[in-house]
CSV table of C-alpha atoms and ligand atoms in Angstrom, one decimal:
chain,number,residue,atom,x,y,z
A,22,MET,CA,6.6,-8.8,-27.3
A,23,THR,CA,8.4,-9.8,-24.2
A,24,THR,CA,9.9,-7.7,-21.4
A,25,SER,CA,13.2,-8.6,-19.8
A,26,THR,CA,12.9,-8.5,-16.0
A,27,LEU,CA,15.0,-9.5,-13.0
A,28,ALA,CA,13.3,-12.0,-10.7
A,29,ALA,CA,14.2,-13.8,-7.5
A,30,VAL,CA,13.7,-17.5,-8.1
A,31,ILE,CA,13.7,-20.5,-5.7
A,32,TYR,CA,14.8,-23.6,-7.6
A,33,GLU,CA,15.3,-25.7,-4.5
A,34,GLN,CA,13.9,-25.0,-1.1
A,35,GLY,CA,16.7,-24.5,1.5
A,36,GLN,CA,19.0,-23.0,-1.1
A,37,PRO,CA,19.6,-19.3,-1.8
A,38,ALA,CA,17.3,-17.5,-4.1
A,39,VAL,CA,18.7,-16.9,-7.6
A,40,VAL,CA,18.3,-13.4,-9.0
A,41,GLU,CA,18.3,-13.6,-12.8
A,42,THR,CA,16.8,-12.1,-15.9
A,43,LEU,CA,13.7,-13.8,-17.3
A,44,GLU,CA,11.4,-12.9,-20.2
A,45,LEU,CA,7.9,-11.9,-19.4
A,46,GLY,CA,5.0,-11.9,-21.9
A,47,ASP,CA,2.6,-9.0,-22.5
A,48,PRO,CA,-0.6,-8.9,-20.4
A,49,GLY,CA,-3.5,-10.9,-21.9
A,50,PRO,CA,-7.2,-10.0,-21.6
A,51,GLY,CA,-8.1,-8.9,-18.1
A,52,GLU,CA,-4.4,-8.7,-17.1
A,53,VAL,CA,-2.0,-5.8,-16.3
A,54,MET,CA,1.8,-5.5,-16.2
A,55,VAL,CA,3.1,-3.7,-13.2
A,56,LYS,CA,6.5,-2.2,-12.8
A,57,ILE,CA,7.4,-2.9,-9.2
A,58,GLY,CA,8.3,0.1,-7.0
A,59,GLY,CA,8.9,-1.7,-3.7
A,60,THR,CA,8.3,-5.2,-2.2
A,61,GLY,CA,8.4,-6.2,1.4
A,62,VAL,CA,10.2,-9.3,2.6
A,63,CYS,CA,7.6,-11.3,4.6
A,64,HIS,CA,8.2,-14.4,6.6
A,65,SER,CA,5.8,-16.2,4.3
A,66,ASP,CA,8.5,-15.7,1.5
A,67,HIS,CA,11.0,-17.0,4.0
A,68,ASN,CA,8.9,-20.1,4.6
A,69,VAL,CA,9.1,-21.0,0.9
A,70,TYR,CA,12.8,-20.1,0.7
A,71,SER,CA,13.7,-22.2,3.8
A,72,GLY,CA,11.3,-25.1,3.1
A,73,TYR,CA,9.4,-24.5,6.4
A,74,ARG,CA,6.3,-24.9,4.2
A,75,LYS,CA,6.9,-27.3,1.4
A,76,THR,CA,5.9,-26.7,-2.2
A,77,GLU,CA,6.0,-28.8,-5.3
A,78,ASP,CA,5.6,-25.8,-7.6
A,79,LEU,CA,9.3,-25.2,-8.4
A,80,PRO,CA,10.9,-23.1,-9.7
A,81,THR,CA,8.9,-20.4,-8.0
A,82,ILE,CA,9.2,-16.6,-8.1
A,83,LEU,CA,8.9,-15.2,-4.6
A,84,GLY,CA,7.2,-12.0,-3.4
A,85,HIS,CA,3.6,-11.0,-2.6
A,86,GLU,CA,3.8,-7.8,-0.5
A,87,GLY,CA,4.3,-5.2,-3.3
A,88,ALA,CA,3.3,-1.9,-4.9
A,89,GLY,CA,4.1,-0.5,-8.3
A,90,ILE,CA,2.9,1.4,-11.4
A,91,VAL,CA,0.7,-0.1,-14.1
A,92,GLU,CA,2.8,-0.2,-17.2
A,93,LYS,CA,0.7,-2.1,-19.7
A,94,VAL,CA,-3.0,-2.9,-19.7
A,95,GLY,CA,-4.5,-5.9,-21.4
A,96,ALA,CA,-7.7,-6.0,-23.4
A,97,GLY,CA,-11.0,-5.5,-21.5
A,98,VAL,CA,-9.5,-4.2,-18.2
A,99,HIS,CA,-11.7,-1.7,-16.5
A,100,GLY,CA,-10.7,0.9,-14.0
A,101,LEU,CA,-6.9,0.6,-14.4
A,102,ASP,CA,-4.8,2.8,-16.7
A,103,GLU,CA,-1.1,3.1,-17.5
A,104,GLY,CA,0.6,5.1,-14.7
A,105,ASP,CA,-1.8,4.1,-12.0
A,106,LYS,CA,-0.3,3.3,-8.6
A,107,VAL,CA,-1.4,-0.1,-7.3
A,108,VAL,CA,-0.9,-2.3,-4.3
A,109,PHE,CA,-1.1,-6.1,-4.8
A,110,ALA,CA,-3.8,-8.2,-3.1
A,111,ILE,CA,-2.4,-11.6,-2.0
A,112,ARG,CA,-5.6,-13.3,-2.9
A,113,PRO,CA,-7.6,-12.5,-6.0
A,114,MET,CA,-11.0,-10.9,-5.7
A,115,CYS,CA,-13.2,-12.5,-8.4
A,116,GLY,CA,-16.3,-10.8,-7.0
A,117,LYS,CA,-18.4,-13.8,-8.0
A,118,CYS,CA,-17.6,-16.8,-5.8
A,119,LYS,CA,-19.5,-17.7,-2.6
A,120,TYR,CA,-16.9,-15.9,-0.5
A,121,CYS,CA,-16.7,-12.7,-2.5
A,122,SER,CA,-20.5,-12.7,-2.6
A,123,THR,CA,-20.7,-12.8,1.2
A,124,GLY,CA,-18.0,-10.2,1.7
A,125,ARG,CA,-15.2,-12.6,2.7
A,126,TRP,CA,-12.8,-11.5,-0.1
A,127,ASN,CA,-9.7,-13.0,1.7
A,128,LEU,CA,-11.1,-16.4,1.1
A,129,CYS,CA,-11.9,-15.9,-2.7
A,130,SER,CA,-12.0,-19.3,-4.2
A,131,PRO,CA,-8.9,-20.3,-6.3
A,132,ILE,CA,-11.3,-22.2,-8.6
A,133,THR,CA,-12.6,-18.9,-10.0
A,134,SER,CA,-9.3,-17.1,-10.1
A,135,HIS,CA,-7.4,-16.5,-13.3
A,136,THR,CA,-3.8,-17.5,-13.9
A,137,PRO,CA,-2.1,-14.9,-16.1
A,138,THR,CA,-1.6,-16.0,-19.7
A,139,ALA,CA,1.6,-14.0,-19.7
A,140,GLU,CA,4.3,-16.2,-18.3
A,141,PHE,CA,7.9,-15.8,-17.0
A,142,ARG,CA,10.2,-17.8,-19.3
A,143,LYS,CA,13.9,-18.6,-19.6
A,144,ASN,CA,14.5,-21.1,-22.4
A,145,GLU,CA,11.7,-23.7,-21.9
A,146,THR,CA,11.5,-23.4,-18.1
A,147,LYS,CA,8.1,-22.7,-16.7
A,148,TYR,CA,8.0,-20.6,-13.5
A,149,PHE,CA,5.4,-20.8,-10.8
A,150,GLY,CA,4.5,-18.0,-8.4
A,151,GLY,CA,1.7,-15.9,-7.0
A,152,VAL,CA,1.7,-12.3,-7.8
A,153,ALA,CA,5.5,-12.6,-8.0
A,154,THR,CA,6.6,-9.2,-6.8
A,155,PHE,CA,10.3,-10.0,-6.2
A,156,THR,CA,10.8,-8.8,-9.8
A,157,GLU,CA,11.2,-5.6,-11.8
A,158,HIS,CA,7.9,-6.4,-13.7
A,159,THR,CA,5.1,-8.8,-13.1
A,160,VAL,CA,1.8,-9.6,-14.9
A,161,VAL,CA,-1.3,-10.3,-12.8
A,162,TRP,CA,-5.0,-10.6,-13.1
A,163,GLU,CA,-6.7,-7.2,-12.8
A,164,ASN,CA,-8.4,-8.5,-9.6
A,165,ASN,CA,-5.1,-8.9,-7.9
A,166,VAL,CA,-4.3,-5.2,-7.7
A,167,VAL,CA,-6.0,-2.3,-6.0
A,168,LYS,CA,-5.5,1.3,-7.4
A,169,VAL,CA,-4.4,3.5,-4.5
A,170,ASP,CA,-3.7,7.2,-3.8
A,171,SER,CA,-1.0,8.5,-6.1
A,172,GLU,CA,0.7,10.4,-3.2
A,173,ILE,CA,1.8,7.4,-1.1
A,174,PRO,CA,5.5,6.3,-1.7
A,175,LEU,CA,5.7,2.9,-3.3
A,176,ASP,CA,8.2,1.4,-0.7
A,177,LYS,CA,5.7,2.2,2.1
A,178,ALA,CA,2.6,1.3,0.1
A,179,ALA,CA,4.0,-2.2,-0.4
A,180,LEU,CA,3.5,-3.1,3.3
A,181,VAL,CA,-0.2,-2.4,3.1
A,182,GLY,CA,-0.6,-5.4,0.8
A,183,CYS,CA,0.5,-8.0,3.4
A,184,ALA,CA,2.0,-6.9,6.8
A,185,VAL,CA,-0.5,-4.1,7.4
A,186,ILE,CA,-3.7,-5.7,6.2
A,187,THR,CA,-2.7,-9.0,7.8
A,188,GLY,CA,-1.9,-7.4,11.2
A,189,VAL,CA,-4.4,-4.5,11.5
A,190,GLY,CA,-7.1,-6.6,9.8
A,191,ALA,CA,-6.6,-9.5,12.3
A,192,VAL,CA,-7.5,-7.0,15.0
A,193,VAL,CA,-10.3,-5.0,13.4
A,194,ASN,CA,-11.8,-7.4,10.8
A,195,ARG,CA,-11.4,-10.8,12.4
A,196,ALA,CA,-11.1,-10.4,16.2
A,197,LYS,CA,-13.0,-7.1,16.3
A,198,VAL,CA,-11.1,-6.0,19.4
A,199,GLU,CA,-13.3,-3.7,21.5
A,200,THR,CA,-12.0,-0.4,22.9
A,201,GLY,CA,-10.6,-0.9,26.4
A,202,SER,CA,-9.7,-4.6,25.7
A,203,THR,CA,-6.4,-6.1,26.7
A,204,VAL,CA,-4.2,-7.6,24.0
A,205,ALA,CA,-1.0,-9.7,23.8
A,206,VAL,CA,1.0,-10.2,20.6
A,207,TRP,CA,3.5,-13.1,20.1
A,208,GLY,CA,6.1,-12.1,17.5
A,209,CYS,CA,7.1,-8.5,16.8
A,210,GLY,CA,8.1,-8.9,13.2
A,211,GLY,CA,6.6,-6.9,10.3
A,212,VAL,CA,3.2,-8.6,10.8
A,213,GLY,CA,3.1,-8.7,14.6
A,214,LEU,CA,4.0,-5.0,14.8
A,215,ASN,CA,0.9,-4.3,12.7
A,216,VAL,CA,-1.2,-6.3,15.0
A,217,ILE,CA,0.2,-4.0,17.8
A,218,GLN,CA,-0.7,-0.9,15.8
A,219,GLY,CA,-4.1,-2.3,14.9
A,220,ALA,CA,-4.7,-2.8,18.7
A,221,TYR,CA,-3.6,0.7,19.3
A,222,LEU,CA,-5.9,2.0,16.6
A,223,ALA,CA,-8.8,0.0,18.1
A,224,GLY,CA,-8.2,1.6,21.5
A,225,ALA,CA,-6.9,-1.4,23.4
A,226,SER,CA,-6.1,-0.4,27.0
A,227,ARG,CA,-3.1,-2.7,27.4
A,228,ILE,CA,-1.0,-4.0,24.5
A,229,ILE,CA,1.6,-6.6,25.5
A,230,ALA,CA,4.4,-7.4,23.0
A,231,VAL,CA,6.0,-10.8,23.4
A,232,ASP,CA,9.3,-11.7,21.6
A,233,ILE,CA,12.5,-13.7,22.2
A,234,ASN,CA,14.5,-10.9,20.7
A,235,ALA,CA,14.6,-7.9,23.0
A,236,ASP,CA,15.8,-5.7,20.1
A,237,LYS,CA,12.3,-5.8,18.7
A,238,PHE,CA,10.7,-4.0,21.6
A,239,GLN,CA,11.9,-0.6,20.4
A,240,TYR,CA,9.7,-1.0,17.3
A,241,ALA,CA,6.8,-2.5,19.3
A,242,THR,CA,6.8,0.5,21.7
A,243,GLN,CA,6.9,2.9,18.7
A,244,VAL,CA,3.7,1.5,17.3
A,245,GLY,CA,1.8,1.3,20.5
A,246,ALA,CA,2.8,-1.5,22.8
A,247,THR,CA,2.3,-0.6,26.5
A,248,ASP,CA,4.3,-3.5,27.9
A,249,THR,CA,6.9,-5.9,26.7
A,250,VAL,CA,7.7,-9.5,27.7
A,251,ASP,CA,11.0,-11.2,26.8
A,252,ALA,CA,10.0,-14.8,26.4
A,253,SER,CA,13.6,-15.9,26.3
A,254,GLN,CA,14.0,-14.7,29.9
A,255,THR,CA,10.6,-15.3,31.4
A,256,ASP,CA,7.5,-17.5,31.2
A,257,ALA,CA,5.3,-15.3,28.9
A,258,VAL,CA,2.0,-16.8,30.0
A,259,GLU,CA,2.7,-16.2,33.7
A,260,ALA,CA,4.0,-12.7,33.0
A,261,ILE,CA,0.9,-11.8,31.0
A,262,ARG,CA,-1.4,-13.2,33.7
A,263,GLY,CA,0.4,-11.1,36.2
A,264,LEU,CA,0.3,-7.9,34.2
A,265,THR,CA,-3.5,-8.3,33.5
A,266,GLY,CA,-4.8,-10.0,36.6
A,267,GLY,CA,-5.7,-13.3,34.9
A,268,GLY,CA,-5.1,-13.1,31.2
A,269,VAL,CA,-5.8,-10.9,28.1
A,270,ASP,CA,-9.0,-10.6,26.2
A,271,TYR,CA,-7.2,-11.2,22.9
A,272,ALA,CA,-3.9,-13.0,22.2
A,273,PHE,CA,-2.5,-13.1,18.7
A,274,GLU,CA,0.1,-15.7,17.6
A,275,VAL,CA,2.2,-14.1,14.8
A,276,ILE,CA,5.1,-16.5,14.5
A,277,GLY,CA,3.6,-19.8,13.2
A,278,GLN,CA,4.7,-22.3,15.9
A,279,PRO,CA,2.5,-24.8,17.8
A,280,ALA,CA,4.2,-24.0,21.1
A,281,THR,CA,3.5,-20.2,20.9
A,282,LEU,CA,-0.1,-20.8,19.7
A,283,ARG,CA,-0.7,-22.9,22.8
A,284,GLN,CA,0.9,-20.1,25.0
A,285,ALA,CA,-1.3,-17.5,23.3
A,286,LEU,CA,-4.4,-19.5,24.2
A,287,GLU,CA,-3.3,-20.1,27.7
A,288,ALA,CA,-2.6,-16.4,28.2
A,289,THR,CA,-6.3,-15.5,27.5
A,290,CYS,CA,-8.7,-14.8,30.3
A,291,GLU,CA,-12.0,-16.7,30.5
A,292,GLY,CA,-14.1,-15.6,27.6
A,293,GLY,CA,-10.9,-14.5,25.7
A,294,THR,CA,-10.0,-15.2,22.1
A,295,ALA,CA,-6.7,-16.5,20.7
A,296,VAL,CA,-6.1,-15.7,17.0
A,297,LEU,CA,-3.6,-17.6,14.8
A,298,VAL,CA,-2.0,-15.3,12.3
A,299,GLY,CA,1.3,-17.1,11.9
A,300,ALA,CA,1.6,-19.6,9.1
A,301,ALA,CA,1.6,-23.1,10.4
A,302,PRO,CA,4.3,-25.6,9.3
A,303,ASP,CA,2.9,-28.4,7.1
A,304,ASP,CA,2.7,-30.9,9.9
A,305,GLY,CA,2.0,-28.4,12.8
A,306,GLU,CA,-0.4,-29.7,15.4
A,307,VAL,CA,-1.3,-28.2,18.8
A,308,MET,CA,-2.8,-30.0,21.8
A,309,ILE,CA,-5.1,-27.8,23.9
A,310,PRO,CA,-6.9,-28.5,27.2
A,311,MET,CA,-10.6,-28.9,26.4
A,312,ARG,CA,-11.5,-27.1,29.6
A,313,HIS,CA,-10.0,-23.9,28.1
A,314,LEU,CA,-12.6,-23.8,25.4
A,315,PHE,CA,-15.4,-24.7,27.8
A,316,LEU,CA,-14.8,-21.5,29.6
A,317,ASP,CA,-16.0,-19.5,26.6
A,318,ARG,CA,-12.6,-19.1,25.1
A,319,ALA,CA,-12.3,-19.1,21.3
A,320,LEU,CA,-9.4,-20.2,19.1
A,321,ILE,CA,-9.7,-18.7,15.6
A,322,GLY,CA,-7.5,-18.4,12.5
A,323,CYS,CA,-7.1,-15.4,10.3
A,324,SER,CA,-6.0,-15.3,6.7
A,325,ALA,CA,-4.7,-12.0,5.1
A,326,GLY,CA,-6.4,-10.0,7.9
A,327,THR,CA,-9.8,-11.1,6.8
A,328,GLY,CA,-9.2,-8.2,4.4
A,329,ARG,CA,-11.4,-6.6,1.8
A,330,PRO,CA,-8.5,-5.1,-0.2
A,331,ARG,CA,-10.5,-2.6,-2.4
A,332,TYR,CA,-12.0,-1.1,0.8
A,333,ASP,CA,-9.3,-1.6,3.5
A,334,PHE,CA,-6.3,-0.5,1.5
A,335,GLN,CA,-7.9,2.9,0.9
A,336,TRP,CA,-8.6,3.7,4.6
A,337,LEU,CA,-5.3,2.3,5.7
A,338,ILE,CA,-3.5,4.6,3.3
A,339,GLU,CA,-5.7,7.5,4.4
A,340,LEU,CA,-4.6,6.9,8.0
A,341,TYR,CA,-0.9,6.8,6.9
A,342,LYS,CA,-1.3,10.2,5.1
A,343,GLN,CA,-2.8,11.6,8.4
A,344,GLY,CA,0.2,10.2,10.4
A,345,ARG,CA,-2.1,7.7,12.3
A,346,LEU,CA,-0.7,4.5,10.6
A,347,LYS,CA,3.0,4.2,11.0
A,348,LEU,CA,4.8,2.8,8.0
A,349,ASP,CA,8.0,4.8,7.8
A,350,ASP,CA,9.1,3.4,11.2
A,351,LEU,CA,8.5,-0.1,10.0
A,352,VAL,CA,10.6,0.0,6.9
A,353,THR,CA,14.0,-0.2,8.7
A,354,ARG,CA,16.0,-1.2,5.6
A,355,THR,CA,15.8,-1.0,1.9
A,356,ARG,CA,17.9,-3.1,-0.4
A,357,PRO,CA,18.2,-3.7,-4.1
A,358,LEU,CA,16.4,-6.9,-5.3
A,359,THR,CA,19.8,-8.5,-5.9
A,360,GLU,CA,20.3,-8.6,-2.1
A,361,VAL,CA,17.2,-10.8,-1.4
A,362,ASN,CA,19.3,-13.5,0.3
A,363,GLU,CA,20.9,-10.8,2.6
A,364,ALA,CA,17.4,-9.6,3.4
A,365,PHE,CA,16.5,-13.2,4.5
A,366,ARG,CA,19.6,-13.3,6.7
A,367,ASP,CA,18.6,-10.0,8.3
A,368,MET,CA,15.2,-11.5,9.0
A,369,GLU,CA,16.7,-14.6,10.6
A,370,ALA,CA,19.0,-12.4,12.8
A,371,GLY,CA,16.0,-10.2,13.8
A,372,ALA,CA,18.0,-7.2,12.6
A,373,VAL,CA,15.0,-5.5,10.9
A,374,ALA,CA,11.3,-4.7,11.4
A,375,ARG,CA,10.8,-5.0,7.6
A,376,THR,CA,13.1,-4.9,4.6
A,377,VAL,CA,11.7,-3.5,1.4
A,378,LEU,CA,13.5,-4.6,-1.8
A,379,VAL,CA,13.6,-1.8,-4.4
A,380,PRO,CA,14.3,-3.2,-7.9
B,406,PAD,P1,9.2,-12.0,11.2
B,406,PAD,O1,10.3,-13.0,10.9
B,406,PAD,O2,9.4,-10.6,10.7
B,406,PAD,O3,8.9,-11.9,12.7
B,406,PAD,C1,8.7,-13.0,13.6
B,406,PAD,C2,9.0,-12.6,15.0
B,406,PAD,O4,8.7,-13.7,15.9
B,406,PAD,C3,10.5,-12.2,15.2
B,406,PAD,O5,10.5,-10.9,15.8
B,406,PAD,C4,11.0,-13.3,16.1
B,406,PAD,O6,12.0,-12.9,17.0
B,406,PAD,C5,9.7,-13.7,16.9
B,406,PAD,N1,9.8,-15.0,17.4
B,406,PAD,C6,10.3,-16.2,16.9
B,406,PAD,N2,10.1,-17.2,17.7
B,406,PAD,C7,9.5,-16.7,18.8
B,406,PAD,C8,9.1,-17.3,20.1
B,406,PAD,N3,9.3,-18.7,20.3
B,406,PAD,N4,8.5,-16.6,21.0
B,406,PAD,C9,8.3,-15.2,20.8
B,406,PAD,N5,8.7,-14.6,19.6
B,406,PAD,C10,9.3,-15.4,18.7
B,406,PAD,O7,7.9,-12.6,10.5
B,406,PAD,P2,6.6,-11.8,9.9
B,406,PAD,O8,6.1,-10.8,10.8
B,406,PAD,O9,6.9,-11.4,8.5
B,406,PAD,O10,5.5,-13.0,9.8
B,406,PAD,C11,5.1,-13.6,11.0
B,406,PAD,C12,4.2,-14.8,10.7
B,406,PAD,O11,3.0,-14.4,10.1
B,406,PAD,C13,4.8,-15.8,9.8
B,406,PAD,O12,4.5,-17.1,10.2
B,406,PAD,C14,4.2,-15.5,8.4
B,406,PAD,O13,4.3,-16.6,7.5
B,406,PAD,C15,2.8,-15.2,8.9
B,406,PAD,C16,1.9,-14.5,8.0
B,406,PAD,N6,0.6,-14.8,7.9
B,406,PAD,C17,-0.3,-14.2,7.1
B,406,PAD,C18,-1.7,-14.6,7.1
B,406,PAD,O14,-2.4,-14.3,6.2
B,406,PAD,N7,-2.2,-15.2,8.2
B,406,PAD,C19,0.2,-13.2,6.2
B,406,PAD,C20,1.5,-12.8,6.3
B,406,PAD,C21,2.4,-13.5,7.2
B,407,ZN,ZN1,3.2,-11.8,3.6
B,408,ZN,ZN1,-14.1,-14.7,-5.3
């Protein structure tokens, strides 16, 4: 049996997404079909849409930051039932590879992952995609979803799967920011705002939000920024050195540009750490003065918040329920899935913190 489902498809990078009806097969062994309840529009989707990051796997179905309800369960699936609320994990969690075995779930080896046997089809076309949440229904490996508290609204839960785990996780799992530290964050989009709220949760003493769009600072302040620097008006590195008397302990680049990564490193104090969260362009390279690293500075990357989805999603949702993790303020617009291209335009214009598409 197949299920008809709307899906946002990229046939050619640099061209608008096409929202159309595809046929989706039933979940095979170890797979589940999820009815999408909400899916956030992340800049990583925009990178595929725009061609900032090239892909050969076309046509591709976008979307990875999602939450929904399990609708069909394949044979041999354990711990997931029809009606369960789930959040998607960007990376699978096989539980067996070197990385899973050493607690580094975000690096789970693609070699051991499972591509669903259920495919999206229209005529003979084969569609690529990850968890493919810019849809009404998707089928994924059981290890790509985490069952979560049934009380959390799906349009808010969606953010936990990417923006929240990536941002908060970069602070607490990867950088391990200590209470009292000073922090600067380049880029106050959906992910950067979660780095800011992660730094707030970690007890950072100073949280400096950097952006070239001053409209973003209202959101940054709402989630815990203590200072703002408009990099379109001022030299951000100088401003941060001035505010902190020599540089921050931790600087997070959450844009994905070589120039801002270099700025982030330069804004750290001696012994400080710069963390690359933004997704690099395919040919992105950055030159850094060797003497910077000599003075005990570190430059590190962070994928998916160095997250352990089965564990981290639960405590993040618990903090949301207690009012300590802000998600309602971050979903500044919801749109139907059919308006995915308008949502990308809002992102380009800096008109939103996060858009959630609701099929
Ligand atoms: P977004 O478009 O919502 O926000 C980007 C922000 O950066 C906007 O507020 C811009 O105004 C701002 N900005 C742009 N250029 C500059 C500049 N030169 N100086 C200062 N600010 C600037 O994006 P997002 O928050 O959805 O994603 C941010 C990045 O994080 C993007 O590269 C995305 O692909 C990456 C990402 N990484 C992971 C990971 O696992 N590491 C996961 C999810 C997203
Ligand atoms: Zn994302
Ligand atoms: Zn693994």
